[in-house]
mmCIF file of C-alpha atoms in Angstrom:
data_model
loop_
_atom_site.group_PDB
_atom_site.id
_atom_site.type_symbol
_atom_site.label_atom_id
_atom_site.label_comp_id
_atom_site.label_asym_id
_atom_site.label_seq_id
_atom_site.Cartn_x
_atom_site.Cartn_y
_atom_site.Cartn_z
ATOM 1 C CA MET A 1 167.277 96.202 150.924
ATOM 2 C CA THR A 2 166.525 96.491 147.210
ATOM 3 C CA THR A 3 166.399 100.072 146.028
ATOM 4 C CA LYS A 4 162.997 101.050 144.720
ATOM 5 C CA ARG A 5 160.631 103.998 144.771
ATOM 6 C CA CYS A 6 157.792 104.524 147.186
ATOM 7 C CA VAL A 7 155.428 107.378 146.389
ATOM 8 C CA LEU A 8 153.299 108.898 149.135
ATOM 9 C CA VAL A 9 150.286 110.873 147.921
ATOM 10 C CA GLY A 10 149.045 113.249 150.596
ATOM 11 C CA GLY A 11 150.440 116.120 152.577
ATOM 12 C CA GLY A 12 149.199 115.196 156.045
ATOM 13 C CA VAL A 13 150.541 113.368 159.053
ATOM 14 C CA ALA A 14 149.780 109.906 157.667
ATOM 15 C CA ALA A 15 152.149 110.479 154.734
ATOM 16 C CA ALA A 16 154.757 112.130 156.978
ATOM 17 C CA SER A 17 154.559 109.231 159.419
ATOM 18 C CA ALA A 18 154.976 106.743 156.576
ATOM 19 C CA ALA A 19 158.055 108.600 155.320
ATOM 20 C CA ALA A 20 159.622 108.745 158.775
ATOM 21 C CA HIS A 21 159.014 105.088 159.531
ATOM 22 C CA LEU A 22 160.234 103.915 156.133
ATOM 23 C CA ARG A 23 163.580 105.495 156.914
ATOM 24 C CA LYS A 24 163.550 104.247 160.514
ATOM 25 C CA ARG A 25 163.134 100.711 159.206
ATOM 26 C CA GLY A 26 166.018 101.022 156.781
ATOM 27 C CA PHE A 27 164.101 101.536 153.557
ATOM 28 C CA ASP A 28 166.878 102.746 151.256
ATOM 29 C CA GLY A 29 164.901 103.369 148.094
ATOM 30 C CA ASP A 30 163.484 106.611 146.791
ATOM 31 C CA VAL A 31 160.687 108.176 148.801
ATOM 32 C CA VAL A 32 158.628 110.898 147.121
ATOM 33 C CA LEU A 33 155.877 112.750 148.955
ATOM 34 C CA VAL A 34 153.316 114.500 146.736
ATOM 35 C CA GLY A 35 151.231 117.120 148.534
ATOM 36 C CA GLU A 36 148.632 119.476 147.109
ATOM 37 C CA GLU A 37 149.348 122.144 149.698
ATOM 38 C CA THR A 38 152.514 124.188 149.439
ATOM 39 C CA ALA A 39 153.414 123.600 153.099
ATOM 40 C CA ALA A 40 155.261 120.522 154.324
ATOM 41 C CA PRO A 41 153.051 118.193 156.392
ATOM 42 C CA TYR A 42 151.678 119.694 159.575
ATOM 43 C CA GLU A 43 149.224 118.727 162.302
ATOM 44 C CA ARG A 44 145.653 119.835 161.731
ATOM 45 C CA PRO A 45 144.129 119.694 165.266
ATOM 46 C CA PRO A 46 145.683 123.033 166.347
ATOM 47 C CA LEU A 47 144.097 124.860 163.386
ATOM 48 C CA SER A 48 140.765 125.224 165.170
ATOM 49 C CA LYS A 49 142.376 126.056 168.506
ATOM 50 C CA GLU A 50 145.805 127.575 169.199
ATOM 51 C CA PHE A 51 146.329 128.676 165.609
ATOM 52 C CA LEU A 52 143.275 130.950 165.871
ATOM 53 C CA THR A 53 143.962 132.371 169.316
ATOM 54 C CA GLY A 54 147.739 132.388 169.603
ATOM 55 C CA PRO A 55 150.701 132.731 167.274
ATOM 56 C CA PRO A 56 149.727 131.254 163.883
ATOM 57 C CA GLU A 57 152.454 128.651 163.939
ATOM 58 C CA LEU A 58 152.170 125.258 162.314
ATOM 59 C CA VAL A 59 152.988 122.215 164.392
ATOM 60 C CA ARG A 60 154.974 119.850 162.228
ATOM 61 C CA PRO A 61 155.610 116.154 162.836
ATOM 62 C CA LEU A 62 158.932 116.537 160.993
ATOM 63 C CA THR A 63 160.948 119.678 160.394
ATOM 64 C CA PRO A 64 161.178 120.770 156.743
ATOM 65 C CA ASP A 65 164.917 120.062 156.892
ATOM 66 C CA TRP A 66 164.287 116.467 157.895
ATOM 67 C CA TYR A 67 163.038 115.495 154.447
ATOM 68 C CA ALA A 68 166.166 116.621 152.613
ATOM 69 C CA ALA A 69 168.427 115.194 155.295
ATOM 70 C CA ASN A 70 166.744 111.804 154.937
ATOM 71 C CA GLY A 71 166.459 111.676 151.184
ATOM 72 C CA VAL A 72 162.707 112.221 151.013
ATOM 73 C CA GLU A 73 161.715 114.290 148.002
ATOM 74 C CA LEU A 74 158.890 116.736 148.618
ATOM 75 C CA ARG A 75 156.695 117.567 145.643
ATOM 76 C CA LEU A 76 154.546 120.277 147.235
ATOM 77 C CA GLY A 77 151.863 122.330 145.539
ATOM 78 C CA VAL A 78 151.349 119.390 143.198
ATOM 79 C CA ARG A 79 148.156 117.388 142.899
ATOM 80 C CA ALA A 80 147.945 113.753 141.930
ATOM 81 C CA VAL A 81 145.286 113.677 139.229
ATOM 82 C CA ALA A 82 145.379 110.138 137.835
ATOM 83 C CA LEU A 83 146.466 106.690 138.892
ATOM 84 C CA ASP A 84 147.494 103.843 136.617
ATOM 85 C CA VAL A 85 147.711 100.757 138.800
ATOM 86 C CA ALA A 86 148.690 98.475 135.912
ATOM 87 C CA GLY A 87 151.500 100.761 134.826
ATOM 88 C CA ARG A 88 152.357 101.737 138.393
ATOM 89 C CA SER A 89 152.393 105.461 137.812
ATOM 90 C CA VAL A 90 150.696 108.576 139.113
ATOM 91 C CA GLY A 91 149.761 111.483 136.868
ATOM 92 C CA LEU A 92 150.509 114.875 138.393
ATOM 93 C CA SER A 93 148.943 118.302 137.911
ATOM 94 C CA THR A 94 152.257 119.380 136.392
ATOM 95 C CA GLY A 95 151.689 117.012 133.492
ATOM 96 C CA GLU A 96 154.368 114.598 134.665
ATOM 97 C CA ARG A 97 153.902 110.912 135.360
ATOM 98 C CA LEU A 98 155.603 109.586 138.448
ATOM 99 C CA GLY A 99 156.405 105.882 138.474
ATOM 100 C CA TYR A 100 156.318 103.841 141.661
ATOM 101 C CA ASP A 101 157.075 100.411 142.971
ATOM 102 C CA ASP A 102 154.766 100.941 145.937
ATOM 103 C CA LEU A 103 152.205 103.676 146.468
ATOM 104 C CA VAL A 104 150.543 104.994 149.620
ATOM 105 C CA LEU A 105 147.349 106.990 149.234
ATOM 106 C CA ALA A 106 146.924 109.294 152.214
ATOM 107 C CA THR A 107 144.662 111.797 150.510
ATOM 108 C CA GLY A 108 142.614 112.596 153.620
ATOM 109 C CA VAL A 109 139.247 114.298 153.578
ATOM 110 C CA ARG A 110 137.795 117.647 152.570
ATOM 111 C CA PRO A 111 135.056 119.666 154.266
ATOM 112 C CA ARG A 112 131.522 118.781 153.310
ATOM 113 C CA ARG A 113 130.137 121.865 151.621
ATOM 114 C CA LEU A 114 126.675 123.334 151.927
ATOM 115 C CA SER A 115 125.092 124.432 148.677
ATOM 116 C CA GLY A 116 124.724 128.197 148.523
ATOM 117 C CA PHE A 117 127.091 128.786 151.417
ATOM 118 C CA ASP A 118 130.246 130.028 149.736
ATOM 119 C CA GLY A 119 132.126 133.210 149.010
ATOM 120 C CA GLU A 120 133.772 135.901 151.028
ATOM 121 C CA GLY A 121 133.071 135.675 154.732
ATOM 122 C CA VAL A 122 131.979 132.024 154.612
ATOM 123 C CA HIS A 123 134.577 129.635 155.956
ATOM 124 C CA TYR A 124 135.304 125.931 155.798
ATOM 125 C CA LEU A 125 138.226 124.753 157.907
ATOM 126 C CA ARG A 126 140.646 122.077 156.797
ATOM 127 C CA THR A 127 143.969 123.606 155.792
ATOM 128 C CA ALA A 128 146.402 126.124 157.230
ATOM 129 C CA ALA A 129 145.304 128.533 154.509
ATOM 130 C CA ASP A 130 141.683 128.106 155.631
ATOM 131 C CA ALA A 131 142.699 128.762 159.235
ATOM 132 C CA GLY A 132 144.742 131.799 158.231
ATOM 133 C CA ARG A 133 141.769 133.383 156.490
ATOM 134 C CA LEU A 134 139.467 132.649 159.410
ATOM 135 C CA ARG A 135 141.984 133.982 161.901
ATOM 136 C CA ALA A 136 142.296 137.251 159.960
ATOM 137 C CA GLU A 137 138.533 137.818 159.873
ATOM 138 C CA LEU A 138 137.987 136.798 163.469
ATOM 139 C CA ALA A 139 140.248 139.673 164.481
ATOM 140 C CA THR A 140 137.571 142.204 163.506
ATOM 141 C CA ALA A 141 134.333 140.178 163.647
ATOM 142 C CA ARG A 142 131.842 140.920 166.401
ATOM 143 C CA ARG A 143 129.446 138.093 165.616
ATOM 144 C CA ILE A 144 130.088 134.683 164.154
ATOM 145 C CA ALA A 145 127.579 132.031 163.179
ATOM 146 C CA ILE A 146 128.763 128.431 163.198
ATOM 147 C CA LEU A 147 126.796 125.765 161.379
ATOM 148 C CA GLY A 148 127.362 122.391 163.012
ATOM 149 C CA ALA A 149 128.396 121.598 166.587
ATOM 150 C CA GLY A 150 130.843 118.822 165.807
ATOM 151 C CA PHE A 151 134.513 118.956 166.704
ATOM 152 C CA ILE A 152 135.326 121.799 164.310
ATOM 153 C CA GLY A 153 132.260 123.806 165.276
ATOM 154 C CA CYS A 154 132.746 123.429 169.019
ATOM 155 C CA GLU A 155 136.470 124.135 168.925
ATOM 156 C CA VAL A 156 136.039 127.211 166.720
ATOM 157 C CA ALA A 157 133.274 128.387 169.064
ATOM 158 C CA ALA A 158 135.634 128.092 172.036
ATOM 159 C CA SER A 159 138.416 129.894 170.170
ATOM 160 C CA ALA A 160 136.164 132.691 168.927
ATOM 161 C CA THR A 161 134.754 133.164 172.418
ATOM 162 C CA ALA A 162 138.277 133.472 173.782
ATOM 163 C CA LEU A 163 138.837 136.268 171.276
ATOM 164 C CA GLY A 164 135.746 138.089 172.508
ATOM 165 C CA THR A 165 133.540 137.275 169.526
ATOM 166 C CA GLN A 166 129.828 136.657 170.019
ATOM 167 C CA VAL A 167 129.080 133.113 168.838
ATOM 168 C CA THR A 168 125.831 131.553 167.643
ATOM 169 C CA LEU A 169 126.155 127.813 167.152
ATOM 170 C CA PHE A 170 123.515 125.889 165.204
ATOM 171 C CA GLU A 171 123.159 122.131 165.607
ATOM 172 C CA PRO A 172 120.332 119.989 164.194
ATOM 173 C CA GLU A 173 120.903 117.335 166.876
ATOM 174 C CA PRO A 174 119.694 117.817 170.482
ATOM 175 C CA ALA A 175 123.211 118.606 171.717
ATOM 176 C CA PRO A 176 126.740 119.197 170.460
ATOM 177 C CA LEU A 177 128.541 116.058 169.307
ATOM 178 C CA ALA A 178 125.469 114.027 170.235
ATOM 179 C CA ARG A 179 126.248 111.283 167.720
ATOM 180 C CA VAL A 180 129.750 110.845 169.165
ATOM 181 C CA LEU A 181 129.095 111.459 172.852
ATOM 182 C CA GLY A 182 125.430 110.698 173.336
ATOM 183 C CA ALA A 183 122.802 113.175 174.441
ATOM 184 C CA ALA A 184 123.734 113.287 178.148
ATOM 185 C CA ILE A 185 127.436 114.049 177.682
ATOM 186 C CA GLY A 186 126.591 116.340 174.791
ATOM 187 C CA ALA A 187 124.347 118.271 177.171
ATOM 188 C CA VAL A 188 127.286 118.751 179.545
ATOM 189 C CA LEU A 189 129.292 120.182 176.674
ATOM 190 C CA MET A 190 126.369 122.414 175.749
ATOM 191 C CA ASP A 191 126.240 123.837 179.280
ATOM 192 C CA ILE A 192 129.981 124.532 179.185
ATOM 193 C CA HIS A 193 129.630 126.539 175.990
ATOM 194 C CA ARG A 194 126.571 128.409 177.196
ATOM 195 C CA GLU A 195 128.336 129.438 180.386
ATOM 196 C CA ARG A 196 130.999 131.021 178.204
ATOM 197 C CA GLY A 197 128.385 133.038 176.377
ATOM 198 C CA VAL A 198 127.896 130.891 173.282
ATOM 199 C CA GLU A 199 124.327 130.910 172.032
ATOM 200 C CA ILE A 200 123.713 127.278 171.163
ATOM 201 C CA ARG A 201 120.602 126.537 169.164
ATOM 202 C CA PRO A 202 120.093 122.753 169.278
ATOM 203 C CA GLY A 203 117.545 121.137 167.009
ATOM 204 C CA GLU A 204 117.866 124.034 164.587
ATOM 205 C CA HIS A 205 119.662 124.487 161.314
ATOM 206 C CA VAL A 206 120.165 127.308 158.848
ATOM 207 C CA THR A 207 118.119 127.193 155.659
ATOM 208 C CA ALA A 208 119.259 130.331 153.848
ATOM 209 C CA LEU A 209 122.115 132.779 153.817
ATOM 210 C CA ASP A 210 121.662 136.345 152.626
ATOM 211 C CA ARG A 211 124.300 139.011 152.384
ATOM 212 C CA GLY A 212 123.394 142.378 153.831
ATOM 213 C CA ARG A 213 125.151 145.713 153.956
ATOM 214 C CA HIS A 214 126.823 144.861 157.214
ATOM 215 C CA GLY A 215 127.319 141.111 157.061
ATOM 216 C CA PHE A 216 125.029 138.119 156.771
ATOM 217 C CA VAL A 217 121.441 137.386 157.655
ATOM 218 C CA LEU A 218 120.745 133.698 158.253
ATOM 219 C CA THR A 219 117.278 132.214 158.136
ATOM 220 C CA THR A 220 116.800 129.233 160.412
ATOM 221 C CA SER A 221 114.568 126.194 160.303
ATOM 222 C CA ARG A 222 112.392 127.861 162.954
ATOM 223 C CA GLY A 223 111.934 130.932 160.788
ATOM 224 C CA ASP A 224 114.255 133.151 162.843
ATOM 225 C CA ARG A 225 116.651 135.573 161.228
ATOM 226 C CA VAL A 226 120.117 135.820 162.787
ATOM 227 C CA GLU A 227 122.779 138.349 161.875
ATOM 228 C CA ALA A 228 126.481 137.523 161.707
ATOM 229 C CA ASP A 229 129.674 139.118 160.422
ATOM 230 C CA LEU A 230 131.095 135.819 159.256
ATOM 231 C CA VAL A 231 130.006 132.221 158.963
ATOM 232 C CA VAL A 232 131.823 128.962 159.610
ATOM 233 C CA VAL A 233 130.386 125.761 158.170
ATOM 234 C CA GLY A 234 131.429 122.590 160.003
ATOM 235 C CA ILE A 235 129.052 119.875 158.862
ATOM 236 C CA GLY A 236 131.439 116.982 158.424
ATOM 237 C CA SER A 237 133.832 115.856 155.765
ATOM 238 C CA VAL A 238 134.096 113.866 152.547
ATOM 239 C CA PRO A 239 136.926 111.329 152.002
ATOM 240 C CA ASN A 240 139.120 112.063 149.001
ATOM 241 C CA VAL A 241 138.677 108.682 147.355
ATOM 242 C CA GLU A 242 138.416 109.846 143.747
ATOM 243 C CA LEU A 243 142.024 109.199 142.748
ATOM 244 C CA GLY A 244 141.811 105.581 143.869
ATOM 245 C CA GLN A 245 138.187 105.029 142.976
ATOM 246 C CA ASP A 246 138.668 106.230 139.392
ATOM 247 C CA ALA A 247 141.532 103.753 139.090
ATOM 248 C CA GLY A 248 139.235 100.913 140.113
ATOM 249 C CA LEU A 249 140.168 100.559 143.783
ATOM 250 C CA ALA A 250 137.461 99.171 146.033
ATOM 251 C CA VAL A 251 135.588 101.633 148.218
ATOM 252 C CA ALA A 252 133.833 100.828 151.488
ATOM 253 C CA ASN A 253 132.349 102.880 154.314
ATOM 254 C CA GLY A 254 132.955 105.942 152.193
ATOM 255 C CA GLY A 255 136.720 105.387 152.098
ATOM 256 C CA LEU A 256 139.287 103.341 150.243
ATOM 257 C CA ALA A 257 138.913 99.763 151.395
ATOM 258 C CA VAL A 258 142.105 98.305 152.879
ATOM 259 C CA ASP A 259 142.892 95.133 154.749
ATOM 260 C CA GLU A 260 144.536 94.976 158.167
ATOM 261 C CA TYR A 261 147.926 95.618 156.545
ATOM 262 C CA GLY A 262 146.799 98.774 154.757
ATOM 263 C CA ARG A 263 146.634 97.121 151.336
ATOM 264 C CA THR A 264 143.980 98.308 148.904
ATOM 265 C CA SER A 265 142.371 96.084 146.294
ATOM 266 C CA ALA A 266 145.186 96.935 143.828
ATOM 267 C CA PRO A 267 148.655 95.367 144.100
ATOM 268 C CA HIS A 268 151.361 97.635 145.534
ATOM 269 C CA VAL A 269 148.834 100.313 146.502
ATOM 270 C CA TYR A 270 148.229 101.067 150.173
ATOM 271 C CA ALA A 271 146.047 103.627 151.930
ATOM 272 C CA ALA A 272 146.314 105.231 155.352
ATOM 273 C CA GLY A 273 144.733 107.970 157.410
ATOM 274 C CA ASP A 274 141.299 109.543 157.127
ATOM 275 C CA VAL A 275 140.664 108.146 153.647
ATOM 276 C CA ALA A 276 141.301 104.509 154.610
ATOM 277 C CA ALA A 277 138.429 102.221 155.568
ATOM 278 C CA GLN A 278 140.447 99.503 157.208
ATOM 279 C CA HIS A 279 139.567 96.015 158.329
ATOM 280 C CA HIS A 280 140.270 95.968 162.050
ATOM 281 C CA PRO A 281 141.034 92.422 163.193
ATOM 282 C CA ARG A 282 140.107 93.137 166.824
ATOM 283 C CA TYR A 283 136.617 94.201 165.825
ATOM 284 C CA GLY A 284 136.250 91.965 162.799
ATOM 285 C CA THR A 285 134.866 94.774 160.693
ATOM 286 C CA ARG A 286 135.970 97.634 158.520
ATOM 287 C CA ILE A 287 136.361 101.011 160.188
ATOM 288 C CA ARG A 288 137.178 104.451 158.853
ATOM 289 C CA VAL A 289 138.450 106.861 161.501
ATOM 290 C CA GLU A 290 139.061 110.586 161.074
ATOM 291 C CA HIS A 291 141.402 111.234 163.965
ATOM 292 C CA HIS A 292 144.953 112.512 164.087
ATOM 293 C CA ASP A 293 146.378 109.719 166.231
ATOM 294 C CA THR A 294 145.021 106.982 163.994
ATOM 295 C CA ALA A 295 146.423 108.668 160.879
ATOM 296 C CA VAL A 296 149.886 108.803 162.444
ATOM 297 C CA ARG A 297 149.753 105.182 163.550
ATOM 298 C CA GLN A 298 148.362 103.893 160.270
ATOM 299 C CA GLY A 299 151.128 105.687 158.386
ATOM 300 C CA ALA A 300 153.704 103.994 160.590
ATOM 301 C CA ASN A 301 152.020 100.624 160.158
ATOM 302 C CA VAL A 302 151.940 100.860 156.360
ATOM 303 C CA ALA A 303 155.623 101.807 156.381
ATOM 304 C CA ALA A 304 156.405 98.744 158.479
ATOM 305 C CA ASN A 305 154.624 96.499 155.998
ATOM 306 C CA LEU A 306 156.317 98.181 153.043
ATOM 307 C CA ALA A 307 159.658 97.595 154.732
ATOM 308 C CA GLY A 308 159.016 93.880 154.849
ATOM 309 C CA GLU A 309 157.248 93.329 158.159
ATOM 310 C CA VAL A 310 153.876 91.639 158.230
ATOM 311 C CA THR A 311 152.101 93.624 160.908
ATOM 312 C CA PRO A 312 148.338 94.110 161.093
ATOM 313 C CA PHE A 313 146.969 97.410 162.349
ATOM 314 C CA GLU A 314 144.993 96.510 165.435
ATOM 315 C CA GLU A 315 145.357 99.488 167.731
ATOM 316 C CA ALA A 316 142.533 101.135 169.625
ATOM 317 C CA HIS A 317 141.348 104.438 168.249
ATOM 318 C CA TRP A 318 141.786 107.500 170.400
ATOM 319 C CA PHE A 319 140.824 111.133 170.038
ATOM 320 C CA TRP A 320 140.854 114.267 172.096
ATOM 321 C CA SER A 321 139.264 117.699 171.877
ATOM 322 C CA ASP A 322 140.268 120.698 173.986
ATOM 323 C CA GLN A 323 137.551 123.262 174.563
ATOM 324 C CA TYR A 324 138.205 126.088 177.040
ATOM 325 C CA GLU A 325 139.974 124.527 180.024
ATOM 326 C CA HIS A 326 138.275 121.169 179.442
ATOM 327 C CA SER A 327 139.782 118.099 177.817
ATOM 328 C CA LEU A 328 137.491 115.581 176.168
ATOM 329 C CA GLN A 329 138.994 112.232 175.259
ATOM 330 C CA SER A 330 137.767 108.868 174.074
ATOM 331 C CA THR A 331 139.166 105.495 173.101
ATOM 332 C CA GLY A 332 137.658 102.286 171.792
ATOM 333 C CA ARG A 333 134.157 101.927 170.443
ATOM 334 C CA MET A 334 131.153 103.038 172.430
ATOM 335 C CA GLY A 335 127.967 101.017 172.374
ATOM 336 C CA ALA A 336 124.547 102.232 173.386
ATOM 337 C CA PHE A 337 124.857 105.485 175.309
ATOM 338 C CA ASP A 338 121.879 104.711 177.508
ATOM 339 C CA SER A 339 123.728 101.851 179.213
ATOM 340 C CA VAL A 340 127.128 103.380 179.973
ATOM 341 C CA VAL A 341 128.758 102.979 183.368
ATOM 342 C CA LEU A 342 129.575 106.347 184.863
ATOM 343 C CA ARG A 343 132.654 106.949 186.982
ATOM 344 C CA GLY A 344 132.374 110.385 188.528
ATOM 345 C CA ARG A 345 129.509 112.812 188.091
ATOM 346 C CA LEU A 346 128.383 114.673 185.009
ATOM 347 C CA ALA A 347 127.599 117.694 187.171
ATOM 348 C CA ASP A 348 131.209 117.848 188.376
ATOM 349 C CA ARG A 349 132.519 117.847 184.806
ATOM 350 C CA SER A 350 135.029 115.234 185.784
ATOM 351 C CA PHE A 351 133.828 111.836 184.708
ATOM 352 C CA SER A 352 134.336 108.826 182.500
ATOM 353 C CA ALA A 353 131.522 106.975 180.743
ATOM 354 C CA PHE A 354 132.423 103.354 180.032
ATOM 355 C CA SER A 355 130.847 101.028 177.524
ATOM 356 C CA LEU A 356 130.880 97.628 179.221
ATOM 357 C CA VAL A 357 129.808 94.395 177.538
ATOM 358 C CA ASP A 358 130.044 90.969 179.184
ATOM 359 C CA GLY A 359 132.601 92.186 181.701
ATOM 360 C CA ARG A 360 134.856 93.814 179.113
ATOM 361 C CA ILE A 361 135.450 97.495 178.481
ATOM 362 C CA GLN A 362 134.588 98.352 174.881
ATOM 363 C CA GLY A 363 135.232 102.067 175.012
ATOM 364 C CA VAL A 364 135.269 105.142 177.221
ATOM 365 C CA ILE A 365 134.541 108.845 176.911
ATOM 366 C CA SER A 366 136.095 111.051 179.560
ATOM 367 C CA LEU A 367 135.903 114.684 180.460
ATOM 368 C CA ASN A 368 138.959 115.969 182.303
ATOM 369 C CA ARG A 369 140.105 112.465 183.225
ATOM 370 C CA PRO A 370 142.914 111.607 180.827
ATOM 371 C CA GLY A 371 144.221 108.964 183.220
ATOM 372 C CA ASP A 372 141.016 106.969 182.883
ATOM 373 C CA VAL A 373 141.355 106.947 179.108
ATOM 374 C CA LEU A 374 144.961 105.836 179.333
ATOM 375 C CA ALA A 375 144.034 102.984 181.656
ATOM 376 C CA ALA A 376 141.095 101.914 179.493
ATOM 377 C CA ARG A 377 143.234 102.011 176.371
ATOM 378 C CA ARG A 378 145.648 99.564 177.955
ATOM 379 C CA MET A 379 142.811 97.255 178.902
ATOM 380 C CA LEU A 380 140.750 97.224 175.712
ATOM 381 C CA PHE A 381 142.450 94.313 173.979
ATOM 382 C CA ALA A 382 144.029 92.705 177.040
ATOM 383 C CA PRO A 383 142.423 89.950 179.115
ATOM 384 C CA HIS A 384 140.268 91.496 181.811
ATOM 385 C CA GLU A 385 136.954 91.146 183.516
ATOM 386 C CA VAL A 386 135.365 93.968 185.441
ATOM 387 C CA THR A 387 131.971 94.793 186.806
ATOM 388 C CA ALA A 388 129.942 97.949 186.515
ATOM 389 C CA GLU A 389 130.282 98.403 190.267
ATOM 390 C CA GLN A 390 134.074 98.285 190.058
ATOM 391 C CA LEU A 391 134.206 100.820 187.258
ATOM 392 C CA ALA A 392 131.870 103.175 189.081
ATOM 393 C CA ASP A 393 133.765 102.890 192.387
ATOM 394 C CA GLU A 394 136.144 105.855 192.411
ATOM 395 C CA SER A 395 137.895 104.524 195.503
ATOM 396 C CA LEU A 396 139.149 101.637 193.371
ATOM 397 C CA PRO A 397 142.028 102.749 191.103
ATOM 398 C CA LEU A 398 141.503 101.627 187.529
ATOM 399 C CA LYS A 399 145.039 100.329 187.381
ATOM 400 C CA ARG A 400 144.037 97.654 189.885
ATOM 401 C CA LEU A 401 141.571 96.352 187.320
ATOM 402 C CA MET A 402 144.220 96.039 184.670
ATOM 403 C CA PRO A 403 145.477 92.578 183.720
ATOM 404 C CA ARG A 404 148.646 91.449 185.407
ATOM 405 C CA THR A 405 149.902 89.610 182.351
ATOM 406 C CA LYS A 406 151.813 91.505 179.669
ATOM 407 C CA THR A 407 150.473 89.219 176.986
ATOM 408 C CA ALA A 408 147.455 90.673 175.245
ATOM 409 C CA SER A 409 144.887 88.466 173.686
ATOM 410 C CA ARG A 410 142.215 89.113 171.157
ATOM 411 C CA ALA A 411 138.976 90.609 172.332
#
């Protein structure tokens, strides 16, 4: 293989996965990973869970020693500030310019910030440093207010509750994660949190934040005033597209537009992970996904294409969220939540809600049924035809509905 340089911009799992798979596929050129954080790539999902309640240890996809042992140069604590696609170089915060033959942008996302909600005691959670600060303050806080009942908000609520902290969780929607799960499943999640003592205030948001002598006083959209020792804001994220966008790369769905091979609109520039809005050939549309598993798999896919393969990314998306003893998982794309097929009972907190269209499973959300998600994931893009009655019949194992052929076909 011709020796050349591949530069990976981003310090997350997408960049780490790309580095690992470049070497696995025999790429013998230079690989340079540029990361703004000072830590080698680590997994972010534990930051809102085990990192807050247990030993503050980072889970790494690759050990720090792996990079040196495999000839991958880490440029950590360095930010990529400019991109010259014609000259094939990246400007760094150190003042250097780093040339490349191929470039992967895995710049991820950053927390969406709320104007006026900043400063000491107000937390946004994205990095290990963010989680470290939150963990330190949670140790002494008696009351925490969380703005937004998405994944970050719900997981921090569960962690804070486990630490004995009184939690008030504000969510403008009727239920936690309502846009992802639908109102009915979101209501199940709301009951789980309330049983653990979390005060969930659906349909309500915070309009003002005032600092008092002993913490914060939050004014809500209903005119209530709520006291808290610290505040966590979890109202979504913003893709870090600026480096590519300023260089003229196409942007779509809020992210850097890439084709099914991870290629951006500029030659020799790829994108992967949370920042990539990728054309998905199975769905025939462009999708941007902010989930750990997809970032890892897209990094591997881009590496395969850089190493000379021609492999489209056409995998099903999958996510999980652990809250208390419950495991929430989903794969595929859900349609209208008012027409899902339910396997199990919501009241039992052991169920799967299937999206079924013309006899094909389009997606599933499960609570405490990881096996259902695994089975559905295998079926999504394989030939199959099922009925709502079959899916709902718990006496019928899902594996019996799976196709007998090993050859998958397009949906």
